[in-house]
Amino acid sequence: MASVATSLHSRRETAYAAPRATQDPVWVRWLLTGVALAFLGLFLLLPLAAVFAEALRKGLGAYFASFNDPDAFSAIKLTLTAAAISVPANLVFGVAASWAIAKFSFRGKSLLITLIDLPFAVSPVISGLIYVLVFGAQGWFGPWLSDHDIKIIFAVPGIVLATIFVTFPFVARELIPLMQAQGTDEEYAAISLGASGWQTFWRVTLPNAKWGLFYGVILCNARAMGEFGAVSVVSGHIRGETNTMPLHIEILYNEYNFVAAFAVASLLAVLALVTLVLKSLVEWKHHQTNAE
Amino acid sequence: MSSRSQRSVLPGFGLTLGFTIFYLGLIVLVPLSAAFLRTFGMTWSEFVAAVASPRVLASYRVSFGASFAAASVNMGFGFLVAWVLVRYPFPGKRIVDALVDLPFALPTAVAGIALTAVYAKNGWVGQYLEPHGIKVAFSEIGVFVALTFIGLPFVVRTLQPVLEELEPELEEAAATLGAGRWQTISRVIVPQLFPALLTGFALAFARALGEYGSVVFISGNMPMRTEIAPLLIITKLEQYDYRGATAIAVVMLVASFVLLLLINLLQKWSRRYHRV
């Protein structure tokens, strides 16, 4: 009897004592949560809300009138074009790179992974500058390009190239660790059961990696549509021709046309929110599939 | 030997690796080398004159100083946010958790004009600060605010997984051995988080160093005071001073690569720490 009593007693005591020893008092929890939320509110929520408040400052009519502008329209079109080329390009690269890196062993692999991450370490401004040095009028191929009447810098191809550079690692860096963790057993099984390489890739590898792939594409797209510094260097800011949405925002803002600037900005802010929602959904889905 | 032949069962190695290296070279390595090769055409004294003039030195001071301050604040508050998100339950936690990534998702130009609107003289926050003589927009503090915004997710996202994996047994052991809560945190928890904290700091610092879009709107871009190095590169380009721009770019690239190396070492350290 005594032993049961003591064990019950001690159990109750540990049940009480454990949270008390490794958890913080209620007032500390409230205080820390409050400070953290205040910090996030001040630095994240306030600027986000300001975008919409400034865009709607002169009412809905002025807001929608801002989009009745051929330059804004062509900026939206160019942004979509740049993303439509750079995201698939980096998607194909990401899949190829992660297949080579995750499914085979070879020397210099970790160097290759570091090099793939390199564009993240480069300032956006420098990302644009290097393409000017290669394709610009004074660049390596400048004279040859102008002889053949090909324009890359201060034209759409330069914008696409700069966008590809800044979004280069997104898909690869999501897929590589995921596919490395998944190993090669399932692929070996498929091959030994007579599947071809492509069949193995489409039926085994891709379904396994789909959430990582989707995740990378979402982030890649958000950056592609929002890139400012790199694109600013190579664009030449020709209104209606080489302005993307972020560059168009800058022009409107510098002309003190604040409502129109924030109206275009609000579209990109909505894109950012959609990106965050999709990202959370993918994380949740991925968690679920892993738990199964 | 056996593992090699076993691996070659899967096809496509040559094709995918070849394409990876080709695309990497074409998009990243060749253009990046252009920056370095361009500066080799300069004499040493030309290079020094381009990267060490008083205005350029002032821009490094602004860039490195504000990035350091922003990354430090992010290290403190990032720790707090990660701690609260991992340890304490509160309503709306998932939304807050998702919102932490906003600086990754929001285009920098949008962040720039939004922060300027909030901190300008008549802005939501600026109107309360200016009467006290605190000028945020168009001052050094503005640069700091923009860089803090940009770097915010790095510390939180680096710390979160490490905090989640901390073993509660260690905290319990500390408590059983008579440590107070504060002693447990400072002697048991923080040392375990230290590599991750430093990694987060370095990531936020590296990102802030190269940042352009969010800063140019809020800083006012005053030479010698609030002009950051990336902006100076653009200014030189607009004056067709390609050599001057490239020389500054090379200095910044070397700084970034050193940081990248440091971050890789830190992450290795962090991983080893956690396996033990």
XYZ file of C-alpha atoms in Angstrom:
568
model
C 0.000 0.000 0.000
C 2.668 2.371 1.050
C 4.633 1.881 -2.076
C 1.578 2.534 -4.247
C 0.813 5.653 -2.261
C 4.330 6.981 -2.600
C 4.495 6.182 -6.289
C 1.168 7.887 -6.891
C 2.243 10.726 -4.731
C 5.597 11.091 -6.396
C 3.984 10.781 -9.815
C 1.635 13.572 -9.007
C 4.508 15.604 -7.755
C 6.581 15.115 -10.893
C 3.549 15.883 -13.011
C 3.377 19.191 -11.228
C 7.047 19.782 -10.782
C 8.120 19.003 -14.342
C 6.222 21.803 -16.039
C 7.123 24.198 -13.280
C 10.814 23.511 -13.584
C 11.007 23.589 -17.377
C 8.268 26.095 -18.076
C 8.171 29.768 -17.382
C 5.712 31.477 -15.045
C 2.505 32.708 -16.647
C 3.437 36.374 -16.394
C 6.771 35.742 -18.121
C 4.996 33.885 -20.914
C 2.505 36.698 -21.401
C 5.213 39.329 -21.293
C 7.509 37.593 -23.794
C 4.642 36.739 -26.142
C 3.481 40.345 -25.935
C 6.905 41.781 -26.707
C 7.448 39.350 -29.604
C 4.047 40.129 -31.103
C 4.598 43.877 -30.668
C 7.928 43.606 -32.489
C 6.366 41.620 -35.341
C 3.427 44.001 -35.477
C 5.675 47.039 -35.695
C 8.082 45.630 -38.268
C 5.842 43.368 -40.371
C 2.152 44.092 -39.979
C 2.360 47.876 -40.000
C 4.236 48.188 -43.326
C 1.935 45.596 -44.901
C -1.162 47.471 -43.758
C 0.394 50.751 -44.908
C 0.562 49.476 -48.502
C -3.206 49.036 -48.643
C -3.999 52.138 -46.596
C -1.901 54.358 -48.871
C -3.322 52.751 -52.005
C -6.880 53.442 -50.827
C -6.112 56.880 -49.385
C -8.164 58.657 -52.045
C -10.874 56.039 -52.264
C -11.652 53.036 -54.407
C -12.204 55.138 -57.521
C -8.678 56.560 -57.468
C -7.346 53.096 -56.657
C -8.870 51.464 -59.710
C -8.104 54.479 -61.888
C -4.392 53.812 -61.233
C -4.628 50.622 -63.237
C -6.159 52.425 -66.195
C -2.699 53.207 -67.456
C -1.024 51.509 -70.432
C 2.399 51.749 -68.732
C 1.143 49.908 -65.656
C -0.339 47.309 -67.965
C 2.886 46.756 -69.860
C 4.785 46.580 -66.545
C 2.466 43.816 -65.344
C 2.889 42.014 -68.662
C 6.692 42.218 -68.511
C 6.777 40.986 -64.915
C 4.618 37.994 -65.858
C 6.799 37.312 -68.916
C 10.036 37.412 -66.909
C 8.583 35.036 -64.305
C 7.115 32.754 -66.996
C 10.584 32.241 -68.477
C 12.812 32.256 -65.398
C 10.734 29.963 -63.168
C 10.527 27.046 -65.675
C 14.214 27.501 -66.563
C 15.268 27.238 -62.932
C 12.780 24.418 -62.363
C 14.407 22.287 -65.078
C 17.824 23.158 -63.678
C 16.748 22.372 -60.119
C 15.409 18.942 -61.079
C 18.515 18.088 -63.125
C 20.906 19.289 -60.421
C 19.119 17.446 -57.621
C 18.951 14.215 -59.671
C 22.708 14.334 -60.240
C 23.546 15.386 -56.680
C 21.066 13.272 -54.700
C 21.116 10.032 -56.658
C 24.825 9.680 -57.490
C 28.084 10.097 -55.628
C 30.924 12.030 -57.186
C 33.839 14.184 -56.144
C 33.364 17.901 -55.608
C 29.698 17.509 -54.719
C 29.739 19.874 -51.744
C 31.594 22.475 -53.808
C 28.889 22.195 -56.458
C 26.167 22.706 -53.838
C 27.971 25.794 -52.530
C 28.299 27.192 -56.061
C 24.584 26.659 -56.702
C 23.854 28.752 -53.596
C 26.207 31.501 -54.740
C 23.603 33.862 -56.265
C 21.991 34.235 -52.811
C 25.247 35.685 -51.510
C 25.516 38.251 -54.289
C 23.947 41.687 -53.894
C 21.065 42.191 -56.367
C 22.805 45.265 -57.731
C 25.949 43.259 -58.485
C 23.798 40.529 -60.072
C 22.669 43.107 -62.595
C 26.106 44.653 -62.988
C 27.796 41.408 -64.060
C 25.394 41.052 -67.001
C 26.141 44.629 -68.015
C 29.837 43.709 -67.975
C 29.186 40.727 -70.259
C 26.483 41.993 -72.611
C 26.548 45.796 -72.212
C 27.858 48.244 -74.814
C 31.281 48.228 -73.122
C 31.062 44.546 -72.192
C 32.694 41.400 -73.573
C 30.074 40.736 -76.228
C 28.904 44.351 -76.540
C 30.514 45.171 -79.917
C 29.516 41.819 -81.438
C 25.927 42.188 -80.228
C 25.587 45.720 -81.566
C 27.034 44.606 -84.923
C 24.309 42.001 -85.140
C 21.675 44.390 -83.848
C 20.891 42.263 -80.785
C 19.906 44.110 -77.637
C 20.229 42.337 -74.300
C 21.023 45.079 -71.800
C 18.318 47.764 -71.494
C 15.969 45.256 -73.105
C 13.789 42.299 -72.143
C 16.482 39.555 -72.476
C 18.649 41.314 -69.882
C 15.712 41.521 -67.489
C 15.025 37.809 -67.941
C 18.711 36.916 -67.429
C 19.003 39.002 -64.257
C 15.787 37.423 -62.945
C 17.093 33.926 -63.692
C 20.294 34.763 -61.793
C 18.618 36.002 -58.606
C 16.138 33.092 -58.522
C 18.728 30.497 -59.583
C 19.058 28.467 -56.330
C 15.419 28.355 -55.161
C 14.193 25.063 -56.645
C 17.540 23.272 -56.424
C 18.101 24.062 -52.747
C 14.630 22.765 -51.800
C 14.954 19.582 -53.855
C 18.546 18.571 -53.126
C 18.211 17.943 -49.349
C 14.752 16.398 -49.802
C 15.886 13.963 -52.490
C 19.081 13.187 -50.574
C 16.996 12.281 -47.529
C 14.757 10.044 -49.636
C 17.740 8.068 -50.894
C 17.748 5.781 -53.911
C 16.070 2.587 -52.695
C 12.759 3.225 -54.404
C 14.466 4.092 -57.680
C 16.541 0.895 -57.527
C 13.385 -1.082 -56.888
C 11.666 0.509 -59.887
C 14.643 -0.121 -62.182
C 15.028 -3.712 -61.043
C 11.327 -4.274 -61.723
C 11.966 -3.242 -65.304
C 11.022 0.464 -65.352
C 12.940 2.728 -67.688
C 14.840 5.742 -66.385
C 12.104 8.169 -67.407
C 9.366 5.973 -65.961
C 11.296 5.814 -62.697
C 11.677 9.565 -62.650
C 8.038 10.374 -63.483
C 6.394 7.646 -61.390
C 8.726 7.381 -58.395
C 11.067 10.338 -57.945
C 8.761 13.163 -58.956
C 5.738 12.101 -56.856
C 8.030 11.740 -53.844
C 9.536 15.169 -54.330
C 6.430 17.023 -55.473
C 5.888 19.100 -52.340
C 9.503 20.217 -52.229
C 9.276 21.059 -55.909
C 6.098 23.067 -55.458
C 7.617 24.872 -52.466
C 10.681 25.872 -54.456
C 8.559 27.061 -57.375
C 6.387 29.244 -55.119
C 9.408 30.975 -53.580
C 11.147 31.247 -56.952
C 8.089 32.881 -58.484
C 7.668 35.377 -55.640
C 11.259 36.524 -56.005
C 11.065 36.573 -59.815
C 8.041 38.875 -59.788
C 9.376 41.085 -57.021
C 13.038 41.498 -57.962
C 14.090 45.130 -57.999
C 17.832 45.795 -57.691
C 19.171 43.419 -60.343
C 16.445 44.274 -62.824
C 16.890 47.982 -62.156
C 20.522 47.846 -63.325
C 19.814 46.086 -66.633
C 16.429 47.577 -67.506
C 17.272 51.098 -68.647
C 13.849 52.196 -67.298
C 12.150 52.703 -70.650
C 8.526 53.398 -69.800
C 6.088 50.980 -71.345
C 8.929 48.795 -72.615
C 11.465 47.659 -70.032
C 9.743 48.475 -66.754
C 8.659 45.631 -64.532
C 6.103 46.179 -61.772
C 8.658 47.022 -59.054
C 10.419 49.456 -61.402
C 7.108 51.028 -62.349
C 6.382 51.511 -58.643
C 9.681 53.359 -58.257
C 8.921 55.707 -61.155
C 5.419 56.500 -59.913
C 6.744 57.041 -56.403
C 9.485 59.399 -57.558
C 6.871 61.363 -59.487
C 4.954 61.794 -56.202
C 2.103 59.764 -57.683
C 1.761 57.916 -54.381
C -1.724 56.442 -54.812
C -0.776 54.838 -58.128
C 2.568 53.635 -56.745
C 0.903 51.975 -53.758
C -1.908 50.627 -55.954
C 0.627 48.690 -58.072
C 2.456 47.786 -54.853
C -0.783 46.390 -53.415
C -0.918 43.836 -56.253
C 2.565 42.639 -55.300
C 1.596 42.634 -51.615
C -1.373 40.384 -52.435
C 1.014 38.139 -54.349
C 3.226 38.009 -51.248
C 0.255 37.037 -49.063
C -0.842 34.350 -51.523
C 2.746 33.082 -51.513
C 2.732 32.837 -47.706
C -0.615 31.000 -47.668
C 0.496 28.510 -50.350
C 3.802 28.035 -48.556
C 2.050 27.224 -45.274
C -0.313 24.837 -47.069
C 2.598 23.010 -48.682
C 4.421 22.773 -45.348
C 1.284 21.346 -43.788
C 0.745 18.862 -46.645
C 4.367 17.803 -46.558
C 4.103 17.252 -42.821
C 1.010 15.132 -43.342
C 2.597 12.951 -46.031
C 5.624 12.464 -43.832
C 3.477 11.493 -40.876
C 1.649 8.809 -42.856
C 33.945 -0.240 -56.020
C 30.747 -2.166 -55.510
C 28.886 0.989 -54.510
C 30.003 2.674 -57.722
C 28.702 -0.031 -59.998
C 25.533 -0.219 -57.956
C 24.892 3.492 -58.363
C 25.329 3.406 -62.102
C 22.112 1.355 -62.265
C 20.262 4.672 -62.334
C 20.549 6.447 -65.686
C 21.047 10.096 -66.513
C 24.078 10.963 -64.431
C 26.152 12.352 -67.299
C 23.248 14.261 -68.795
C 22.020 15.893 -65.573
C 25.461 16.691 -64.180
C 26.593 18.030 -67.551
C 23.533 20.245 -67.828
C 23.920 21.414 -64.219
C 27.522 22.472 -64.740
C 26.786 24.059 -68.135
C 23.845 26.093 -66.808
C 25.724 27.053 -63.632
C 28.662 28.256 -65.703
C 26.529 30.138 -68.201
C 24.269 31.927 -65.727
C 26.460 32.303 -62.635
C 30.170 31.604 -62.978
C 31.043 33.261 -66.280
C 29.182 36.528 -65.556
C 30.586 36.634 -61.996
C 34.119 36.133 -63.287
C 33.549 39.124 -65.585
C 33.527 41.378 -62.520
C 36.878 40.050 -61.318
C 38.485 40.018 -64.758
C 37.397 43.599 -65.373
C 39.286 44.801 -62.303
C 42.445 42.941 -63.405
C 42.598 45.482 -66.213
C 43.068 48.246 -63.653
C 46.404 49.214 -62.135
C 46.706 48.803 -58.382
C 46.611 52.553 -57.725
C 43.532 52.935 -59.940
C 41.844 50.152 -58.007
C 42.714 51.658 -54.633
C 41.534 55.086 -55.769
C 38.227 53.545 -56.855
C 37.554 51.495 -53.713
C 39.015 53.774 -51.038
C 37.878 57.296 -51.873
C 36.252 59.066 -48.896
C 32.748 58.735 -50.361
C 33.206 55.007 -51.003
C 34.671 54.453 -47.542
C 31.691 56.278 -46.044
C 29.332 53.980 -47.978
C 31.064 50.876 -46.564
C 30.688 52.379 -43.097
C 26.958 52.885 -43.631
C 26.465 49.430 -45.201
C 28.501 47.453 -42.682
C 27.423 49.528 -39.663
C 23.687 49.456 -40.362
C 23.825 45.764 -41.364
C 25.625 44.916 -38.144
C 23.145 46.870 -36.027
C 20.159 45.342 -37.842
C 21.520 41.783 -37.600
C 22.210 42.294 -33.872
C 18.675 43.479 -33.177
C 17.364 40.587 -35.248
C 19.479 38.155 -33.247
C 17.856 39.348 -30.013
C 14.288 39.674 -31.206
C 14.611 36.674 -33.532
C 15.543 34.550 -30.529
C 12.555 35.908 -28.641
C 10.137 35.297 -31.540
C 11.463 31.768 -32.143
C 11.237 31.002 -28.425
C 7.657 32.243 -28.175
C 6.626 30.390 -31.352
C 8.138 27.099 -30.212
C 7.388 27.185 -26.480
C 4.209 29.142 -25.783
C 0.709 28.460 -27.049
C -1.348 31.475 -28.072
C -4.272 32.090 -30.441
C -3.377 32.832 -34.056
C 0.034 31.237 -33.707
C 0.005 29.641 -37.156
C -0.777 32.970 -38.814
C 2.025 34.685 -36.907
C 4.370 31.854 -37.837
C 3.524 32.234 -41.527
C 3.817 36.019 -41.326
C 7.454 35.778 -40.195
C 8.352 34.955 -43.807
C 6.761 38.156 -45.126
C 10.144 39.839 -45.785
C 11.053 36.881 -48.040
C 7.798 37.162 -49.965
C 7.240 40.917 -50.135
C 9.162 42.591 -52.985
C 11.855 44.870 -51.603
C 10.578 47.938 -53.470
C 7.154 47.472 -51.864
C 8.760 47.081 -48.448
C 10.784 50.227 -49.105
C 7.890 52.532 -49.935
C 5.734 50.995 -47.192
C 8.371 51.505 -44.493
C 8.921 55.053 -45.728
C 5.184 55.739 -45.465
C 5.078 54.355 -41.906
C 8.131 56.259 -40.667
C 7.782 59.544 -42.588
C 6.989 62.748 -40.716
C 3.229 62.253 -41.105
C 3.321 58.448 -41.037
C 1.714 56.092 -38.519
C 4.861 55.808 -36.407
C 6.842 58.796 -37.673
C 4.309 61.317 -36.379
C 5.012 60.194 -32.806
C 8.781 60.085 -33.202
C 9.520 63.337 -35.025
C 8.250 65.632 -32.233
C 10.825 63.942 -29.980
C 13.574 64.726 -32.457
C 13.812 61.141 -33.732
C 13.961 61.203 -37.499
C 13.714 57.709 -38.988
C 12.861 58.158 -42.665
C 15.667 59.840 -44.627
C 18.255 59.214 -41.919
C 20.680 56.529 -40.744
C 17.926 55.025 -38.588
C 15.856 54.504 -41.731
C 18.605 52.365 -43.254
C 18.685 50.352 -40.038
C 14.890 49.890 -39.994
C 14.821 48.654 -43.603
C 17.674 46.217 -42.992
C 16.011 44.939 -39.823
C 12.837 44.215 -41.801
C 14.802 42.368 -44.496
C 16.803 40.229 -42.062
C 14.010 39.344 -39.645
C 13.172 35.811 -40.874
C 16.756 34.540 -40.918
C 17.381 34.247 -37.168
C 13.851 32.976 -36.449
C 13.979 30.309 -39.147
C 17.492 29.177 -38.198
C 16.631 28.878 -34.503
C 13.163 27.322 -34.733
C 14.159 23.772 -35.762
C 17.018 23.736 -33.247
C 14.721 24.879 -30.432
C 12.176 22.223 -31.369
C 14.802 19.513 -31.101
C 16.200 20.575 -27.741
C 15.929 17.699 -25.334
C 13.653 18.535 -22.411
C 15.652 16.056 -20.296
C 18.556 18.493 -20.156
C 16.349 21.247 -18.778
C 14.765 18.819 -16.321
C 18.198 17.658 -15.231
C 19.311 21.244 -14.685
C 16.180 21.938 -12.666
C 16.616 18.768 -10.601
C 20.172 19.741 -9.860
C 18.898 22.965 -8.371
C 19.327 25.445 -11.205
C 16.889 28.320 -11.310
C 14.967 28.962 -14.509
C 17.249 31.793 -15.513
C 20.363 29.690 -14.840
C 18.908 26.872 -16.940
C 18.300 29.246 -19.823
C 21.647 31.003 -19.718
C 23.814 27.969 -18.888
C 21.973 25.099 -20.604
C 19.744 26.402 -23.393
C 21.643 29.346 -24.839
C 24.965 27.469 -25.210
C 23.152 24.803 -27.243
C 21.617 27.464 -29.452
C 24.800 29.445 -29.859
C 25.940 28.077 -33.258
C 22.449 28.539 -34.686
C 22.222 32.063 -33.258
C 25.520 32.987 -34.898
C 24.450 31.398 -38.181
C 21.218 33.384 -38.160
C 23.133 36.560 -37.394
C 25.574 35.934 -40.247
C 22.750 35.175 -42.695
C 20.875 38.356 -41.739
C 24.096 40.379 -41.934
C 25.010 38.986 -45.355
C 21.540 39.681 -46.710
C 21.545 43.234 -45.317
C 24.949 43.995 -46.795
C 23.730 43.530 -50.352
C 20.226 44.909 -49.902
C 19.186 47.717 -52.206
C 15.450 47.970 -52.947
C 14.072 48.555 -49.481
C 16.844 50.960 -48.463
C 16.882 53.438 -51.360
C 13.381 54.690 -50.635
C 13.759 55.239 -46.906
C 17.392 56.353 -46.652
C 17.258 59.625 -48.592
C 20.544 58.552 -50.238
C 22.723 61.339 -48.882
C 26.401 60.869 -49.875
C 28.699 60.352 -46.857
C 25.691 59.830 -44.557
C 23.046 57.398 -45.760
C 24.440 56.223 -49.071
C 24.919 52.446 -49.014
C 27.561 50.692 -51.114
C 25.117 49.000 -53.550
C 23.587 52.402 -54.301
C 27.013 53.861 -54.982
C 27.583 51.074 -57.542
C 24.408 52.133 -59.345
C 25.370 55.826 -59.169
C 28.748 55.057 -60.749
C 27.071 52.976 -63.450
C 24.724 55.821 -64.283
C 27.771 58.061 -64.718
C 29.252 55.408 -67.069
C 32.081 54.840 -64.570
C 32.077 51.080 -65.180
C 35.513 50.558 -63.637
C 34.628 52.390 -60.449
C 31.362 50.461 -60.142
C 33.056 47.126 -60.796
C 35.850 47.808 -58.306
C 33.349 48.478 -55.488
C 31.370 45.427 -56.592
C 34.488 43.252 -56.286
C 35.114 44.483 -52.737
C 31.503 43.704 -51.804
C 31.661 40.310 -53.556
C 34.776 39.338 -51.615
C 33.046 40.370 -48.375
C 29.995 38.275 -49.326
C 32.089 35.230 -50.206
C 34.010 35.418 -46.940
C 30.655 35.574 -45.129
C 29.341 32.628 -47.159
C 32.384 30.586 -46.168
C 31.883 31.590 -42.544
C 28.210 30.604 -42.686
C 29.093 27.203 -44.145
C 31.595 26.604 -41.349
C 29.063 27.747 -38.741
C 26.439 25.386 -40.123
C 28.886 22.500 -40.026
C 29.723 23.378 -36.426
C 26.036 23.652 -35.609
C 25.314 20.227 -37.097
C 28.205 18.585 -35.290
C 27.090 20.204 -32.040
C 23.684 18.679 -32.430
C 24.780 15.199 -33.330
C 26.673 15.164 -30.041
